[in-house]
Coordinates of C-alpha atoms in Angstrom, one line a residue:
M1 CA 0.2 -0.2 0.1
P2 CA 1.6 3.5 -0.9
T3 CA 2.1 6.0 1.8
D4 CA 1.9 9.5 2.0
K5 CA 5.3 10.0 0.5
A6 CA 4.1 8.2 -2.7
R7 CA 4.1 10.3 -6.2
V8 CA 0.6 11.0 -7.1
F9 CA 1.2 8.8 -10.3
T10 CA 1.8 5.9 -8.0
L11 CA -1.3 6.6 -5.8
A12 CA -3.4 6.9 -9.1
R13 CA -2.4 3.0 -9.7
F14 CA -2.1 1.9 -6.3
G15 CA -3.5 4.3 -3.8
D16 CA -6.9 4.4 -2.4
I17 CA -9.1 7.3 -3.2
E18 CA -8.7 9.4 0.2
L19 CA -5.0 9.5 0.3
F20 CA -5.1 10.1 -3.5
K21 CA -7.3 13.2 -3.1
K22 CA -5.1 14.5 -0.3
K23 CA -2.1 14.4 -2.7
F24 CA -4.0 15.6 -5.9
I25 CA -3.7 19.2 -7.2
L26 CA -6.5 20.1 -9.2
E27 CA -4.1 22.3 -11.6
E28 CA -2.4 19.3 -12.3
I29 CA -5.0 17.2 -13.7
N30 CA -3.3 17.1 -17.2
K31 CA 0.2 16.5 -16.0
K32 CA 2.0 13.6 -17.8
D33 CA 4.8 11.5 -16.3
E34 CA 8.4 10.7 -17.5
N35 CA 6.5 8.0 -20.0
G36 CA 3.9 10.9 -21.1
L37 CA 1.1 9.0 -19.2
G38 CA -1.5 11.0 -17.4
L39 CA -3.4 10.0 -14.0
L40 CA -6.0 8.9 -15.7
N41 CA -3.8 6.5 -18.0
H42 CA -2.5 5.2 -14.5
S43 CA -5.7 4.7 -12.7
I44 CA -7.3 2.7 -16.0
A45 CA -4.1 0.6 -16.5
V46 CA -4.8 -1.3 -13.3
E47 CA -8.8 -0.8 -13.3
N48 CA -8.6 1.4 -10.3
I49 CA -12.3 2.6 -10.8
N50 CA -12.6 5.0 -7.5
I51 CA -9.9 7.1 -8.7
S52 CA -10.6 7.0 -12.5
L53 CA -14.3 8.2 -11.9
F54 CA -12.9 10.7 -9.5
L55 CA -10.7 11.9 -12.2
K56 CA -13.4 11.8 -14.9
I57 CA -15.8 13.8 -12.8
T58 CA -13.4 16.4 -12.0
A59 CA -12.6 17.0 -15.4
L60 CA -15.9 17.3 -16.5
M61 CA -16.6 19.9 -13.8
L62 CA -13.8 22.2 -15.5
I63 CA -15.8 22.1 -18.6

């Protein structure tokens, strides 16, 4: 289980939603990692549904 020191990309993959929300910065929703993958890519890759839905709903609210 990731800790508070984990990067937000790691939390998108393996973290729980509450820890992810604490670390998440809205202005960085479209930020990419060193491989060009975004937070949504990371959460979908491992079927982390809670974080994927959070990111999609958050992005839709920005429109």
